Amino acid sequence: MLGIAYKKNVDDMRESPSVELMEKLKKKGAVVAYSDPHVPVFPKMREHYFDLESVEITPENLREYDCVLIGTHHDAFDYEMIRENAHLIVDTRGVYRDQFNSLVKA
């Protein structure tokens, strides 16, 4: 999951749809991780708990994951590098304007 804050370029996690998506994926059996430069450690939340720390976005790390889900469109992410290295990208924020083979717009 790229970005778990509820809106762009902030660290506020309240009512974050990214966390809801992470919960649903986990319940389906997915192993989840996240990267968010504004949230280095997943905070204690009333309804959600993940014992996770933010993963650095590198070409090598991106290739380790089956799918990259864009949950929050932070300016700090290198979207071209993500495009070049991710196997599959699910873009829920309209980051990518053009269509390419490894992109699903949601």
mmCIF file with all atom_site columns, C-alpha atoms in Angstrom:
data_model
loop_
_atom_site.group_PDB
_atom_site.id
_atom_site.type_symbol
_atom_site.label_atom_id
_atom_site.label_alt_id
_atom_site.label_comp_id
_atom_site.label_asym_id
_atom_site.label_entity_id
_atom_site.label_seq_id
_atom_site.pdbx_PDB_ins_code
_atom_site.Cartn_x
_atom_site.Cartn_y
_atom_site.Cartn_z
_atom_site.occupancy
_atom_site.B_iso_or_equiv
_atom_site.pdbx_formal_charge
_atom_site.auth_seq_id
_atom_site.auth_comp_id
_atom_site.auth_asym_id
_atom_site.auth_atom_id
_atom_site.pdbx_PDB_model_num
ATOM 1   C CA . MET A 1 1   ? 0.000   0.000   0.000   1.00 0.00 ? 1   MET A CA 1
ATOM 2   C CA . LEU A 1 2   ? 1.444   3.348   -1.027  1.00 0.00 ? 2   LEU A CA 1
ATOM 3   C CA . GLY A 1 3   ? 0.195   5.995   1.349   1.00 0.00 ? 3   GLY A CA 1
ATOM 4   C CA . ILE A 1 4   ? -1.917  5.252   4.410   1.00 0.00 ? 4   ILE A CA 1
ATOM 5   C CA . ALA A 1 5   ? -2.700  8.799   5.552   1.00 0.00 ? 5   ALA A CA 1
ATOM 6   C CA . TYR A 1 6   ? -6.229  9.912   4.778   1.00 0.00 ? 6   TYR A CA 1
ATOM 7   C CA . LYS A 1 7   ? -5.116  12.696  2.445   1.00 0.00 ? 7   LYS A CA 1
ATOM 8   C CA . LYS A 1 8   ? -2.126  13.867  0.444   1.00 0.00 ? 8   LYS A CA 1
ATOM 9   C CA . ASN A 1 9   ? 1.059   14.977  2.229   1.00 0.00 ? 9   ASN A CA 1
ATOM 10  C CA . VAL A 1 10  ? -0.220  14.687  5.825   1.00 0.00 ? 10  VAL A CA 1
ATOM 11  C CA . ASP A 1 11  ? 0.280   12.206  8.676   1.00 0.00 ? 11  ASP A CA 1
ATOM 12  C CA . ASP A 1 12  ? -3.359  12.068  9.809   1.00 0.00 ? 12  ASP A CA 1
ATOM 13  C CA . MET A 1 13  ? -4.705  8.498   9.794   1.00 0.00 ? 13  MET A CA 1
ATOM 14  C CA . ARG A 1 14  ? -8.284  9.202   10.887  1.00 0.00 ? 14  ARG A CA 1
ATOM 15  C CA . GLU A 1 15  ? -10.828 7.594   8.563   1.00 0.00 ? 15  GLU A CA 1
ATOM 16  C CA . SER A 1 16  ? -8.158  6.521   6.090   1.00 0.00 ? 16  SER A CA 1
ATOM 17  C CA . PRO A 1 17  ? -9.603  4.389   3.275   1.00 0.00 ? 17  PRO A CA 1
ATOM 18  C CA . SER A 1 18  ? -6.149  2.857   2.826   1.00 0.00 ? 18  SER A CA 1
ATOM 19  C CA . VAL A 1 19  ? -6.406  1.173   6.208   1.00 0.00 ? 19  VAL A CA 1
ATOM 20  C CA . GLU A 1 20  ? -9.817  -0.232  5.326   1.00 0.00 ? 20  GLU A CA 1
ATOM 21  C CA . LEU A 1 21  ? -8.347  -1.669  2.116   1.00 0.00 ? 21  LEU A CA 1
ATOM 22  C CA . MET A 1 22  ? -5.442  -3.174  4.040   1.00 0.00 ? 22  MET A CA 1
ATOM 23  C CA . GLU A 1 23  ? -7.889  -4.846  6.437   1.00 0.00 ? 23  GLU A CA 1
ATOM 24  C CA . LYS A 1 24  ? -9.915  -6.321  3.576   1.00 0.00 ? 24  LYS A CA 1
ATOM 25  C CA . LEU A 1 25  ? -6.814  -7.616  1.827   1.00 0.00 ? 25  LEU A CA 1
ATOM 26  C CA . LYS A 1 26  ? -5.510  -9.164  5.036   1.00 0.00 ? 26  LYS A CA 1
ATOM 27  C CA . LYS A 1 27  ? -8.840  -10.923 5.645   1.00 0.00 ? 27  LYS A CA 1
ATOM 28  C CA . LYS A 1 28  ? -8.585  -12.384 2.126   1.00 0.00 ? 28  LYS A CA 1
ATOM 29  C CA . GLY A 1 29  ? -5.171  -13.829 2.994   1.00 0.00 ? 29  GLY A CA 1
ATOM 30  C CA . ALA A 1 30  ? -2.863  -11.188 1.527   1.00 0.00 ? 30  ALA A CA 1
ATOM 31  C CA . VAL A 1 31  ? 0.389   -10.279 3.198   1.00 0.00 ? 31  VAL A CA 1
ATOM 32  C CA . VAL A 1 32  ? 0.291   -6.495  3.423   1.00 0.00 ? 32  VAL A CA 1
ATOM 33  C CA . ALA A 1 33  ? 2.976   -3.857  3.790   1.00 0.00 ? 33  ALA A CA 1
ATOM 34  C CA . TYR A 1 34  ? 2.901   -0.113  3.373   1.00 0.00 ? 34  TYR A CA 1
ATOM 35  C CA . SER A 1 35  ? 5.049   2.846   2.526   1.00 0.00 ? 35  SER A CA 1
ATOM 36  C CA . ASP A 1 36  ? 4.215   6.322   3.709   1.00 0.00 ? 36  ASP A CA 1
ATOM 37  C CA . PRO A 1 37  ? 6.854   9.003   4.294   1.00 0.00 ? 37  PRO A CA 1
ATOM 38  C CA . HIS A 1 38  ? 4.490   10.772  6.700   1.00 0.00 ? 38  HIS A CA 1
ATOM 39  C CA . VAL A 1 39  ? 3.701   7.677   8.820   1.00 0.00 ? 39  VAL A CA 1
ATOM 40  C CA . PRO A 1 40  ? 6.944   5.806   9.616   1.00 0.00 ? 40  PRO A CA 1
ATOM 41  C CA . VAL A 1 41  ? 5.304   3.395   12.109  1.00 0.00 ? 41  VAL A CA 1
ATOM 42  C CA . PHE A 1 42  ? 1.702   2.235   11.955  1.00 0.00 ? 42  PHE A CA 1
ATOM 43  C CA . PRO A 1 43  ? -0.019  4.010   14.861  1.00 0.00 ? 43  PRO A CA 1
ATOM 44  C CA . LYS A 1 44  ? -2.351  2.506   17.421  1.00 0.00 ? 44  LYS A CA 1
ATOM 45  C CA . MET A 1 45  ? -5.883  3.024   16.211  1.00 0.00 ? 45  MET A CA 1
ATOM 46  C CA . ARG A 1 46  ? -9.192  2.285   17.866  1.00 0.00 ? 46  ARG A CA 1
ATOM 47  C CA . GLU A 1 47  ? -10.451 -0.060  15.150  1.00 0.00 ? 47  GLU A CA 1
ATOM 48  C CA . HIS A 1 48  ? -7.321  -1.166  13.283  1.00 0.00 ? 48  HIS A CA 1
ATOM 49  C CA . TYR A 1 49  ? -4.018  -2.707  14.226  1.00 0.00 ? 49  TYR A CA 1
ATOM 50  C CA . PHE A 1 50  ? -1.027  -3.609  12.098  1.00 0.00 ? 50  PHE A CA 1
ATOM 51  C CA . ASP A 1 51  ? 2.400   -4.270  13.579  1.00 0.00 ? 51  ASP A CA 1
ATOM 52  C CA . LEU A 1 52  ? 4.139   -2.604  10.636  1.00 0.00 ? 52  LEU A CA 1
ATOM 53  C CA . GLU A 1 53  ? 6.703   0.031   9.753   1.00 0.00 ? 53  GLU A CA 1
ATOM 54  C CA . SER A 1 54  ? 6.863   1.952   6.504   1.00 0.00 ? 54  SER A CA 1
ATOM 55  C CA . VAL A 1 55  ? 8.876   0.181   3.805   1.00 0.00 ? 55  VAL A CA 1
ATOM 56  C CA . GLU A 1 56  ? 11.345  2.188   1.739   1.00 0.00 ? 56  GLU A CA 1
ATOM 57  C CA . ILE A 1 57  ? 10.351  2.454   -1.919  1.00 0.00 ? 57  ILE A CA 1
ATOM 58  C CA . THR A 1 58  ? 13.217  1.141   -4.023  1.00 0.00 ? 58  THR A CA 1
ATOM 59  C CA . PRO A 1 59  ? 13.232  -0.681  -7.359  1.00 0.00 ? 59  PRO A CA 1
ATOM 60  C CA . GLU A 1 60  ? 14.295  -3.867  -5.565  1.00 0.00 ? 60  GLU A CA 1
ATOM 61  C CA . ASN A 1 61  ? 11.554  -3.614  -2.947  1.00 0.00 ? 61  ASN A CA 1
ATOM 62  C CA . LEU A 1 62  ? 8.874   -2.912  -5.542  1.00 0.00 ? 62  LEU A CA 1
ATOM 63  C CA . ARG A 1 63  ? 9.805   -6.046  -7.476  1.00 0.00 ? 63  ARG A CA 1
ATOM 64  C CA . GLU A 1 64  ? 9.257   -8.121  -4.311  1.00 0.00 ? 64  GLU A CA 1
ATOM 65  C CA . TYR A 1 65  ? 5.513   -7.382  -4.263  1.00 0.00 ? 65  TYR A CA 1
ATOM 66  C CA . ASP A 1 66  ? 2.835   -8.842  -6.523  1.00 0.00 ? 66  ASP A CA 1
ATOM 67  C CA . CYS A 1 67  ? 0.836   -5.633  -6.475  1.00 0.00 ? 67  CYS A CA 1
ATOM 68  C CA . VAL A 1 68  ? 1.250   -1.990  -5.490  1.00 0.00 ? 68  VAL A CA 1
ATOM 69  C CA . LEU A 1 69  ? -1.954  -0.250  -4.434  1.00 0.00 ? 69  LEU A CA 1
ATOM 70  C CA . ILE A 1 70  ? -1.887  3.544   -4.460  1.00 0.00 ? 70  ILE A CA 1
ATOM 71  C CA . GLY A 1 71  ? -4.007  4.654   -1.518  1.00 0.00 ? 71  GLY A CA 1
ATOM 72  C CA . THR A 1 72  ? -2.754  8.200   -0.952  1.00 0.00 ? 72  THR A CA 1
ATOM 73  C CA . HIS A 1 73  ? -1.116  10.350  -3.616  1.00 0.00 ? 73  HIS A CA 1
ATOM 74  C CA . HIS A 1 74  ? 1.885   11.768  -1.731  1.00 0.00 ? 74  HIS A CA 1
ATOM 75  C CA . ASP A 1 75  ? 4.242   14.089  -3.619  1.00 0.00 ? 75  ASP A CA 1
ATOM 76  C CA . ALA A 1 76  ? 7.258   12.254  -2.130  1.00 0.00 ? 76  ALA A CA 1
ATOM 77  C CA . PHE A 1 77  ? 6.655   9.093   -4.202  1.00 0.00 ? 77  PHE A CA 1
ATOM 78  C CA . ASP A 1 78  ? 8.611   8.661   -7.442  1.00 0.00 ? 78  ASP A CA 1
ATOM 79  C CA . TYR A 1 79  ? 5.725   7.487   -9.611  1.00 0.00 ? 79  TYR A CA 1
ATOM 80  C CA . GLU A 1 80  ? 7.851   6.937   -12.704 1.00 0.00 ? 80  GLU A CA 1
ATOM 81  C CA . MET A 1 81  ? 10.184  4.632   -10.771 1.00 0.00 ? 81  MET A CA 1
ATOM 82  C CA . ILE A 1 82  ? 7.154   2.831   -9.337  1.00 0.00 ? 82  ILE A CA 1
ATOM 83  C CA . ARG A 1 83  ? 5.741   2.407   -12.848 1.00 0.00 ? 83  ARG A CA 1
ATOM 84  C CA . GLU A 1 84  ? 9.027   0.984   -14.117 1.00 0.00 ? 84  GLU A CA 1
ATOM 85  C CA . ASN A 1 85  ? 9.427   -1.584  -11.311 1.00 0.00 ? 85  ASN A CA 1
ATOM 86  C CA . ALA A 1 86  ? 6.022   -2.700  -10.026 1.00 0.00 ? 86  ALA A CA 1
ATOM 87  C CA . HIS A 1 87  ? 4.503   -5.889  -11.451 1.00 0.00 ? 87  HIS A CA 1
ATOM 88  C CA . LEU A 1 88  ? 0.969   -4.546  -11.081 1.00 0.00 ? 88  LEU A CA 1
ATOM 89  C CA . ILE A 1 89  ? -0.298  -1.125  -9.987  1.00 0.00 ? 89  ILE A CA 1
ATOM 90  C CA . VAL A 1 90  ? -3.817  -0.462  -8.742  1.00 0.00 ? 90  VAL A CA 1
ATOM 91  C CA . ASP A 1 91  ? -4.290  3.301   -8.939  1.00 0.00 ? 91  ASP A CA 1
ATOM 92  C CA . THR A 1 92  ? -7.157  4.502   -6.732  1.00 0.00 ? 92  THR A CA 1
ATOM 93  C CA . ARG A 1 93  ? -6.074  8.155   -6.921  1.00 0.00 ? 93  ARG A CA 1
ATOM 94  C CA . GLY A 1 94  ? -5.745  8.855   -10.656 1.00 0.00 ? 94  GLY A CA 1
ATOM 95  C CA . VAL A 1 95  ? -1.982  9.307   -10.463 1.00 0.00 ? 95  VAL A CA 1
ATOM 96  C CA . TYR A 1 96  ? -1.391  7.846   -13.911 1.00 0.00 ? 96  TYR A CA 1
ATOM 97  C CA . ARG A 1 97  ? -3.215  9.613   -16.742 1.00 0.00 ? 97  ARG A CA 1
ATOM 98  C CA . ASP A 1 98  ? -2.231  7.189   -19.495 1.00 0.00 ? 98  ASP A CA 1
ATOM 99  C CA . GLN A 1 99  ? -2.982  3.475   -19.654 1.00 0.00 ? 99  GLN A CA 1
ATOM 100 C CA . PHE A 1 100 ? -0.268  0.791   -19.631 1.00 0.00 ? 100 PHE A CA 1
ATOM 101 C CA . ASN A 1 101 ? -0.254  -3.006  -19.287 1.00 0.00 ? 101 ASN A CA 1
ATOM 102 C CA . SER A 1 102 ? 0.510   -3.240  -15.563 1.00 0.00 ? 102 SER A CA 1
ATOM 103 C CA . LEU A 1 103 ? -2.049  -0.586  -14.523 1.00 0.00 ? 103 LEU A CA 1
ATOM 104 C CA . VAL A 1 104 ? -5.549  -1.054  -13.140 1.00 0.00 ? 104 VAL A CA 1
ATOM 105 C CA . LYS A 1 105 ? -7.475  2.142   -12.486 1.00 0.00 ? 105 LYS A CA 1
ATOM 106 C CA . ALA A 1 106 ? -9.877  1.797   -9.586  1.00 0.00 ? 106 ALA A CA 1
#
